[in-house]
Amino acid sequence: MCQECGCGNGGGDVKIGAHAHEQEHHHSHEHGHSHHDHGHAHSHAHGIKTLDLNRSLMEKNTLLAERNRGFFRAKKLLVLNVVSSPGSGKTTFIRETAAKLTGKLRVGVIVGDLATDNDAARLRTAGIPVIQITTGTVCHLDADMVSKAAAQLALDKLDVLVIENVGNLVCPADYDLGEDLRVVLLSTTEGEDKPLKYPPMFHSANIAVITKNDIANAAGFNRDLALINLQRVSHHAKIFELSAKTGDGMKAWLDYLVQQTKSV
Amino acid sequence: MHEVSIMTEALRMAVDAAQADGAGRILKLRLRIGSLSGVVPESIRFAFDVVCHGTMAEGATLEIESVPAACWCATCAAEFECADFFSECPRCHNPSGELRRGRELEIAKVETS
């Protein structure tokens, strides 16, 4: 549960304001019709009234995400939101992607984790510009966190911005960050039925990458079944199969990325 | 899921609307939740009581309007109700890639006094 997340913080402030306001109204009510200084409140104080809102509860994040998208587009940046369960190989995948693009594309990374900056340190050691977001108890990144982190990167010197989301296949599915492409990883050490277990995330992805292909046999990975499941849930997604560690299958992914940067 | 943050946001929107309208109390909140939104109504109800405590919505009733998911079949040019993300059209049996309804997470109405 992300009680401490971005929208929670805003709500917390409102709660205090709302409490004070409530007392204010009780006050005016007790004093009856004679006491009021704004007619509007008075006219509604006694009747029950229905207000039609019809607004999305994700509205705040969605607006911020669209703002991010416009900003990134103006900077001609290709932005990826990389999501997976913990331990699917996000950091290695991103590190190898950035390393192998050296000389072709400049890659910067925003990393989200509940605690530690170990992932950021691993990327920094590889010479990649990186900003760590430590979310505390929050189980996902939101558009506001990304906006603040991006401001700390020299974006004009980058072609690709990779956002490594918190390892979690549930909550990040609902939070648009302003990315161009959502990339979901499925490692060969996970169950082939992950896409069926977490359909919102896999359904929302533009790209699905099967990682750790080098140990697929040892892990008893049933490739055909995994592909059937992926195609069922992520039927519109482009699928890559690779091992970031050995480099096997990386070329197709890198060529695809280079191609994508030409259209931003 | 993040039901507490979602309810916090729902309450924020409700309080903003109620205050802008000069209301003193929120009596009822109506949410619209799609069957594939990933949000669990029981958790939403629990979170509602927690976040409303000490606010102008304390003691308010929560109504949840559930929206059944529907997919669009391009071949038949028609919608069909679906239970999950990977449904096939009951008429032509082609898989549908387009979810038209079922992901809703909305605040529909607020009743105030």
CSV table of C-alpha atoms in Angstrom, one decimal:
chain,number,residue,atom,x,y,z
A,1,MET,CA,0.0,0.0,0.0
A,2,CYS,CA,1.4,3.4,-0.9
A,3,GLN,CA,0.0,5.6,1.8
A,4,GLU,CA,2.9,7.9,1.5
A,5,CYS,CA,2.8,8.4,-2.3
A,6,GLY,CA,2.5,11.7,-4.2
A,7,CYS,CA,-1.2,12.0,-4.2
A,8,GLY,CA,-1.4,11.0,-0.6
A,9,ASN,CA,0.8,13.9,0.4
A,10,GLY,CA,-1.6,16.3,-1.3
A,11,GLY,CA,-4.6,14.7,0.4
A,12,GLY,CA,-2.9,15.0,3.8
A,13,ASP,CA,-2.7,18.7,3.4
A,14,VAL,CA,-6.3,19.0,2.3
A,15,LYS,CA,-7.4,16.9,5.3
A,16,ILE,CA,-6.1,19.6,7.7
A,17,GLY,CA,-7.8,22.3,5.7
A,18,ALA,CA,-11.0,20.4,5.6
A,19,HIS,CA,-11.1,19.9,9.3
A,20,ALA,CA,-10.8,23.6,10.0
A,21,HIS,CA,-13.4,24.4,7.4
A,22,GLU,CA,-15.9,21.9,8.9
A,23,GLN,CA,-15.6,23.7,12.3
A,24,GLU,CA,-16.1,27.0,10.6
A,25,HIS,CA,-19.4,25.8,9.1
A,26,HIS,CA,-20.6,24.2,12.3
A,27,HIS,CA,-20.0,27.6,13.8
A,28,SER,CA,-22.1,29.5,11.2
A,29,HIS,CA,-24.8,26.9,11.5
A,30,GLU,CA,-25.2,27.2,15.2
A,31,HIS,CA,-25.6,30.9,14.9
A,32,GLY,CA,-28.5,30.5,12.5
A,33,HIS,CA,-29.5,32.7,9.7
A,34,SER,CA,-28.3,36.0,11.1
A,35,HIS,CA,-24.7,35.1,11.0
A,36,HIS,CA,-22.9,34.8,7.7
A,37,ASP,CA,-20.5,36.7,5.7
A,38,HIS,CA,-20.9,35.0,2.4
A,39,GLY,CA,-24.4,34.3,1.0
A,40,HIS,CA,-23.3,31.4,-1.1
A,41,ALA,CA,-22.5,29.1,1.8
A,42,HIS,CA,-25.6,30.2,3.6
A,43,SER,CA,-27.9,29.3,0.8
A,44,HIS,CA,-26.7,25.7,0.8
A,45,ALA,CA,-26.2,25.2,4.5
A,46,HIS,CA,-29.5,23.6,5.1
A,47,GLY,CA,-30.3,21.6,2.0
A,48,ILE,CA,-28.8,18.4,0.7
A,49,LYS,CA,-27.2,18.9,-2.6
A,50,THR,CA,-25.6,16.6,-5.2
A,51,LEU,CA,-22.5,17.8,-7.0
A,52,ASP,CA,-21.7,15.9,-10.3
A,53,LEU,CA,-17.9,15.6,-10.6
A,54,ASN,CA,-17.2,12.7,-13.1
A,55,ARG,CA,-13.5,13.1,-12.8
A,56,SER,CA,-10.7,10.5,-12.9
A,57,LEU,CA,-9.0,9.9,-9.6
A,58,MET,CA,-5.7,9.6,-11.6
A,59,GLU,CA,-6.3,13.0,-13.1
A,60,LYS,CA,-3.4,14.8,-11.2
A,61,ASN,CA,-0.8,12.2,-12.2
A,62,THR,CA,-2.2,12.0,-15.8
A,63,LEU,CA,-1.9,15.8,-16.2
A,64,LEU,CA,1.6,15.8,-14.8
A,65,ALA,CA,2.6,12.9,-17.1
A,66,GLU,CA,1.3,14.7,-20.1
A,67,ARG,CA,3.3,17.8,-19.1
A,68,ASN,CA,6.4,15.5,-18.8
A,69,ARG,CA,5.7,14.0,-22.2
A,70,GLY,CA,5.5,17.5,-23.8
A,71,PHE,CA,8.7,18.6,-22.1
A,72,PHE,CA,10.6,15.5,-23.1
A,73,ARG,CA,9.3,15.8,-26.7
A,74,ALA,CA,10.6,19.3,-26.8
A,75,LYS,CA,14.0,18.0,-25.7
A,76,LYS,CA,13.8,15.4,-28.4
A,77,LEU,CA,14.3,12.6,-25.8
A,78,LEU,CA,13.1,9.1,-26.2
A,79,VAL,CA,11.8,8.1,-22.8
A,80,LEU,CA,11.4,4.5,-21.6
A,81,ASN,CA,9.6,3.4,-18.4
A,82,VAL,CA,11.1,0.0,-17.5
A,83,VAL,CA,8.9,-2.1,-15.2
A,84,SER,CA,9.2,-5.7,-13.8
A,85,SER,CA,9.1,-7.7,-10.7
A,86,PRO,CA,12.1,-7.3,-8.3
A,87,GLY,CA,15.1,-9.3,-9.6
A,88,SER,CA,14.1,-9.6,-13.3
A,89,GLY,CA,17.3,-7.9,-14.4
A,90,LYS,CA,16.2,-4.3,-15.0
A,91,THR,CA,19.5,-2.7,-13.9
A,92,THR,CA,21.7,-5.1,-15.9
A,93,PHE,CA,19.4,-4.7,-18.9
A,94,ILE,CA,19.6,-0.9,-18.7
A,95,ARG,CA,23.4,-0.8,-18.0
A,96,GLU,CA,24.1,-3.0,-21.0
A,97,THR,CA,21.7,-1.1,-23.2
A,98,ALA,CA,23.5,2.2,-22.3
A,99,ALA,CA,27.0,0.7,-22.6
A,100,LYS,CA,26.3,-0.9,-26.0
A,101,LEU,CA,24.8,2.4,-27.3
A,102,THR,CA,28.0,4.3,-26.5
A,103,GLY,CA,29.0,6.4,-29.5
A,104,LYS,CA,25.5,6.1,-31.0
A,105,LEU,CA,23.1,7.4,-28.4
A,106,ARG,CA,23.6,9.1,-25.1
A,107,VAL,CA,21.5,7.4,-22.4
A,108,GLY,CA,20.6,8.8,-18.9
A,109,VAL,CA,18.8,6.9,-16.2
A,110,ILE,CA,16.4,7.7,-13.4
A,111,VAL,CA,16.2,4.8,-10.9
A,112,GLY,CA,13.4,4.3,-8.4
A,113,ASP,CA,13.8,2.1,-5.3
A,114,LEU,CA,12.2,1.9,-1.9
A,115,ALA,CA,15.7,2.2,-0.3
A,116,THR,CA,19.4,2.2,-1.1
A,117,ASP,CA,21.1,3.7,-4.1
A,118,ASN,CA,22.8,0.4,-5.0
A,119,ASP,CA,21.2,0.3,-8.5
A,120,ALA,CA,22.2,3.9,-9.2
A,121,ALA,CA,25.8,3.1,-8.0
A,122,ARG,CA,26.0,0.2,-10.4
A,123,LEU,CA,25.0,2.4,-13.3
A,124,ARG,CA,27.2,5.3,-12.2
A,125,THR,CA,30.2,3.0,-12.1
A,126,ALA,CA,29.5,2.2,-15.7
A,127,GLY,CA,29.8,5.9,-16.5
A,128,ILE,CA,26.0,6.5,-17.1
A,129,PRO,CA,24.5,9.7,-15.8
A,130,VAL,CA,22.0,8.6,-13.2
A,131,ILE,CA,19.6,10.1,-10.6
A,132,GLN,CA,18.2,7.9,-7.8
A,133,ILE,CA,14.7,8.4,-6.4
A,134,THR,CA,14.4,6.7,-3.1
A,135,THR,CA,10.7,6.3,-2.6
A,136,GLY,CA,10.6,5.2,1.1
A,137,THR,CA,7.4,3.2,1.4
A,138,VAL,CA,6.0,4.1,-2.0
A,139,CYS,CA,5.6,1.2,-4.3
A,140,HIS,CA,5.7,3.0,-7.6
A,141,LEU,CA,7.1,6.1,-9.3
A,142,ASP,CA,4.7,8.9,-10.3
A,143,ALA,CA,4.9,11.7,-12.8
A,144,ASP,CA,5.8,14.3,-10.2
A,145,MET,CA,8.8,12.4,-8.9
A,146,VAL,CA,10.1,11.9,-12.5
A,147,SER,CA,9.7,15.6,-13.2
A,148,LYS,CA,11.8,16.5,-10.2
A,149,ALA,CA,14.4,13.9,-10.9
A,150,ALA,CA,14.7,14.8,-14.6
A,151,ALA,CA,15.4,18.4,-13.6
A,152,GLN,CA,18.7,17.1,-12.0
A,153,LEU,CA,19.9,15.5,-15.2
A,154,ALA,CA,21.6,17.3,-18.1
A,155,LEU,CA,18.8,16.4,-20.5
A,156,ASP,CA,20.2,18.4,-23.4
A,157,LYS,CA,23.1,16.1,-23.5
A,158,LEU,CA,20.9,13.0,-23.8
A,159,ASP,CA,19.1,11.1,-26.5
A,160,VAL,CA,17.4,8.5,-24.4
A,161,LEU,CA,16.1,8.7,-20.9
A,162,VAL,CA,15.4,5.4,-19.2
A,163,ILE,CA,13.3,5.3,-16.1
A,164,GLU,CA,13.9,2.2,-14.0
A,165,ASN,CA,10.6,1.9,-12.0
A,166,VAL,CA,10.3,0.3,-8.6
A,167,GLY,CA,10.3,-3.5,-8.9
A,168,ASN,CA,6.6,-4.2,-8.7
A,169,LEU,CA,4.2,-5.5,-11.3
A,170,VAL,CA,1.0,-4.0,-9.7
A,171,CYS,CA,1.0,-0.3,-8.8
A,172,PRO,CA,3.3,1.1,-11.5
A,173,ALA,CA,0.8,0.0,-14.1
A,174,ASP,CA,-1.5,2.8,-13.1
A,175,TYR,CA,1.0,5.6,-13.2
A,176,ASP,CA,1.8,7.2,-16.5
A,177,LEU,CA,5.2,8.9,-16.1
A,178,GLY,CA,5.1,10.7,-19.5
A,179,GLU,CA,7.1,7.9,-21.2
A,180,ASP,CA,7.1,7.2,-24.9
A,181,LEU,CA,7.4,3.4,-24.4
A,182,ARG,CA,6.6,1.2,-21.5
A,183,VAL,CA,9.0,-1.8,-21.4
A,184,VAL,CA,8.0,-4.8,-19.2
A,185,LEU,CA,10.6,-7.4,-18.4
A,186,LEU,CA,9.9,-11.1,-17.9
A,187,SER,CA,12.9,-13.1,-16.8
A,188,THR,CA,13.3,-16.8,-17.6
A,189,THR,CA,13.7,-17.5,-13.9
A,190,GLU,CA,10.1,-16.3,-13.3
A,191,GLY,CA,7.0,-18.3,-14.0
A,192,GLU,CA,5.8,-18.4,-17.6
A,193,ASP,CA,2.3,-17.3,-16.3
A,194,LYS,CA,3.5,-13.9,-15.0
A,195,PRO,CA,1.6,-12.1,-17.8
A,196,LEU,CA,-1.6,-13.9,-16.8
A,197,LYS,CA,-1.1,-13.1,-13.1
A,198,TYR,CA,-0.4,-9.4,-13.7
A,199,PRO,CA,-2.5,-8.5,-16.8
A,200,PRO,CA,-2.8,-4.8,-16.2
A,201,MET,CA,0.9,-4.3,-16.3
A,202,PHE,CA,1.6,-6.6,-19.2
A,203,HIS,CA,-1.4,-5.3,-21.1
A,204,SER,CA,-0.2,-1.7,-20.7
A,205,ALA,CA,3.3,-2.4,-22.1
A,206,ASN,CA,4.4,-1.4,-25.6
A,207,ILE,CA,7.4,-3.7,-25.4
A,208,ALA,CA,7.9,-7.0,-23.6
A,209,VAL,CA,11.5,-8.3,-23.1
A,210,ILE,CA,12.3,-11.8,-22.0
A,211,THR,CA,15.5,-11.5,-20.0
A,212,LYS,CA,18.2,-13.9,-18.7
A,213,ASN,CA,17.8,-16.0,-21.8
A,214,ASP,CA,21.3,-17.5,-21.1
A,215,ILE,CA,19.9,-19.5,-18.1
A,216,ALA,CA,16.6,-20.4,-19.7
A,217,ASN,CA,17.4,-24.1,-19.9
A,218,ALA,CA,18.8,-24.3,-16.4
A,219,ALA,CA,15.7,-22.6,-15.1
A,220,GLY,CA,13.4,-25.0,-17.0
A,221,PHE,CA,11.9,-22.1,-18.8
A,222,ASN,CA,9.1,-23.0,-21.2
A,223,ARG,CA,9.6,-20.5,-23.9
A,224,ASP,CA,6.6,-21.4,-26.1
A,225,LEU,CA,4.3,-21.2,-23.1
A,226,ALA,CA,5.7,-17.8,-22.1
A,227,LEU,CA,5.3,-16.4,-25.6
A,228,ILE,CA,1.7,-17.7,-25.8
A,229,ASN,CA,0.9,-16.0,-22.5
A,230,LEU,CA,2.6,-12.8,-23.5
A,231,GLN,CA,0.9,-12.7,-26.8
A,232,ARG,CA,-2.4,-13.3,-25.1
A,233,VAL,CA,-2.1,-10.4,-22.7
A,234,SER,CA,0.4,-8.1,-24.4
A,235,HIS,CA,-0.9,-8.9,-28.0
A,236,HIS,CA,0.0,-5.4,-29.2
A,237,ALA,CA,3.5,-5.4,-27.7
A,238,LYS,CA,6.8,-5.9,-29.5
A,239,ILE,CA,8.6,-8.9,-28.0
A,240,PHE,CA,12.4,-9.2,-27.6
A,241,GLU,CA,14.3,-12.2,-26.2
A,242,LEU,CA,17.7,-11.6,-24.9
A,243,SER,CA,20.5,-12.0,-22.3
A,244,ALA,CA,21.9,-8.7,-21.2
A,245,LYS,CA,24.8,-10.6,-19.6
A,246,THR,CA,26.0,-12.5,-22.7
A,247,GLY,CA,24.7,-9.9,-25.2
A,248,ASP,CA,22.8,-12.5,-27.0
A,249,GLY,CA,19.7,-10.9,-28.7
A,250,MET,CA,20.7,-7.4,-27.7
A,251,LYS,CA,21.4,-6.2,-31.2
A,252,ALA,CA,17.7,-6.5,-32.3
A,253,TRP,CA,16.7,-4.4,-29.2
A,254,LEU,CA,19.4,-1.8,-29.8
A,255,ASP,CA,18.6,-1.4,-33.5
A,256,TYR,CA,14.9,-1.0,-32.5
A,257,LEU,CA,15.8,1.7,-30.0
A,258,VAL,CA,18.0,3.6,-32.5
A,259,GLN,CA,15.1,3.4,-35.0
A,260,GLN,CA,12.7,4.8,-32.3
A,261,THR,CA,14.9,7.8,-31.5
A,262,LYS,CA,14.6,8.9,-35.1
A,263,SER,CA,10.9,9.4,-34.8
A,264,VAL,CA,10.9,11.6,-31.6
B,1,MET,CA,-2.8,-1.9,-4.7
B,2,HIS,CA,-2.7,1.7,-3.5
B,3,GLU,CA,-6.3,2.1,-2.3
B,4,VAL,CA,-5.3,4.5,0.5
B,5,SER,CA,-3.7,7.0,-2.0
B,6,ILE,CA,-6.7,6.6,-4.3
B,7,MET,CA,-9.2,7.3,-1.6
B,8,THR,CA,-7.0,10.2,-0.4
B,9,GLU,CA,-7.3,11.7,-3.9
B,10,ALA,CA,-11.0,11.0,-4.0
B,11,LEU,CA,-11.5,12.8,-0.7
B,12,ARG,CA,-9.3,15.7,-1.9
B,13,MET,CA,-11.4,16.2,-5.0
B,14,ALA,CA,-14.7,15.9,-3.0
B,15,VAL,CA,-13.6,18.4,-0.3
B,16,ASP,CA,-12.4,20.9,-3.0
B,17,ALA,CA,-15.7,20.6,-4.8
B,18,ALA,CA,-17.8,20.8,-1.6
B,19,GLN,CA,-15.8,23.8,-0.3
B,20,ALA,CA,-16.0,25.6,-3.6
B,21,ASP,CA,-19.8,25.2,-3.4
B,22,GLY,CA,-19.9,26.5,0.2
B,23,ALA,CA,-21.0,23.2,1.7
B,24,GLY,CA,-20.2,22.3,5.4
B,25,ARG,CA,-20.4,18.6,5.2
B,26,ILE,CA,-20.0,15.7,2.8
B,27,LEU,CA,-22.8,13.2,3.3
B,28,LYS,CA,-22.1,10.8,0.4
B,29,LEU,CA,-19.4,10.0,-2.1
B,30,ARG,CA,-20.1,8.0,-5.2
B,31,LEU,CA,-17.2,6.3,-7.0
B,32,ARG,CA,-17.2,4.6,-10.4
B,33,ILE,CA,-14.8,1.6,-10.5
B,34,GLY,CA,-14.2,-0.6,-13.5
B,35,SER,CA,-14.0,-4.3,-13.0
B,36,LEU,CA,-10.5,-4.4,-14.4
B,37,SER,CA,-9.2,-1.3,-12.6
B,38,GLY,CA,-7.2,-3.5,-10.2
B,39,VAL,CA,-8.8,-1.8,-7.2
B,40,VAL,CA,-10.5,-3.9,-4.6
B,41,PRO,CA,-13.9,-2.5,-3.4
B,42,GLU,CA,-13.4,-3.9,0.2
B,43,SER,CA,-10.0,-2.2,0.5
B,44,ILE,CA,-11.5,1.0,-0.9
B,45,ARG,CA,-14.2,0.9,1.8
B,46,PHE,CA,-11.6,0.3,4.5
B,47,ALA,CA,-9.4,3.1,3.2
B,48,PHE,CA,-12.5,5.4,3.0
B,49,ASP,CA,-13.1,5.2,6.7
B,50,VAL,CA,-9.5,5.8,7.5
B,51,VAL,CA,-9.0,8.9,5.2
B,52,CYS,CA,-12.3,10.5,6.1
B,53,HIS,CA,-11.7,10.4,9.8
B,54,GLY,CA,-11.5,14.0,11.2
B,55,THR,CA,-12.5,15.6,7.9
B,56,MET,CA,-15.8,17.2,6.7
B,57,ALA,CA,-16.6,13.8,5.2
B,58,GLU,CA,-16.4,11.9,8.5
B,59,GLY,CA,-19.3,9.5,8.7
B,60,ALA,CA,-20.2,9.9,5.0
B,61,THR,CA,-21.6,7.0,3.0
B,62,LEU,CA,-19.5,5.5,0.2
B,63,GLU,CA,-21.3,4.2,-2.8
B,64,ILE,CA,-19.4,2.2,-5.4
B,65,GLU,CA,-20.8,2.0,-8.9
B,66,SER,CA,-19.0,-0.9,-10.6
B,67,VAL,CA,-18.5,-0.8,-14.4
B,68,PRO,CA,-18.3,-4.1,-16.2
B,69,ALA,CA,-15.5,-4.4,-18.6
B,70,ALA,CA,-16.2,-4.4,-22.3
B,71,CYS,CA,-13.9,-5.0,-25.3
B,72,TRP,CA,-14.3,-3.8,-28.9
B,73,CYS,CA,-14.3,-6.4,-31.7
B,74,ALA,CA,-13.1,-4.7,-34.9
B,75,THR,CA,-14.2,-7.6,-37.1
B,76,CYS,CA,-17.8,-7.5,-35.8
B,77,ALA,CA,-17.7,-3.7,-35.2
B,78,ALA,CA,-19.4,-4.4,-31.9
B,79,GLU,CA,-18.7,-4.3,-28.2
B,80,PHE,CA,-18.8,-7.4,-26.0
B,81,GLU,CA,-18.6,-7.8,-22.2
B,82,CYS,CA,-15.3,-9.4,-21.1
B,83,ALA,CA,-14.1,-10.9,-17.8
B,84,ASP,CA,-10.4,-10.1,-18.3
B,85,PHE,CA,-7.8,-8.5,-20.5
B,86,PHE,CA,-7.5,-11.4,-22.9
B,87,SER,CA,-11.0,-12.1,-24.1
B,88,GLU,CA,-12.1,-13.3,-27.5
B,89,CYS,CA,-15.2,-12.1,-29.3
B,90,PRO,CA,-18.1,-14.5,-28.6
B,91,ARG,CA,-19.3,-14.0,-32.2
B,92,CYS,CA,-16.2,-14.4,-34.3
B,93,HIS,CA,-13.7,-15.7,-31.7
B,94,ASN,CA,-11.0,-13.2,-32.7
B,95,PRO,CA,-9.1,-11.9,-29.7
B,96,SER,CA,-9.8,-8.3,-28.9
B,97,GLY,CA,-7.0,-5.8,-28.3
B,98,GLU,CA,-9.1,-2.9,-27.3
B,99,LEU,CA,-10.6,-2.5,-23.9
B,100,ARG,CA,-13.4,0.1,-24.1
B,101,ARG,CA,-14.6,0.0,-20.5
B,102,GLY,CA,-13.5,-1.5,-17.2
B,103,ARG,CA,-10.5,0.5,-16.2
B,104,GLU,CA,-12.5,3.4,-14.6
B,105,LEU,CA,-11.3,5.0,-11.4
B,106,GLU,CA,-13.5,8.0,-11.1
B,107,ILE,CA,-15.4,10.1,-8.6
B,108,ALA,CA,-18.9,10.5,-9.9
B,109,LYS,CA,-20.9,12.5,-7.4
B,110,VAL,CA,-20.7,14.1,-4.0
B,111,GLU,CA,-23.7,14.8,-1.8
B,112,THR,CA,-23.3,17.7,0.6
B,113,SER,CA,-25.1,19.8,3.0
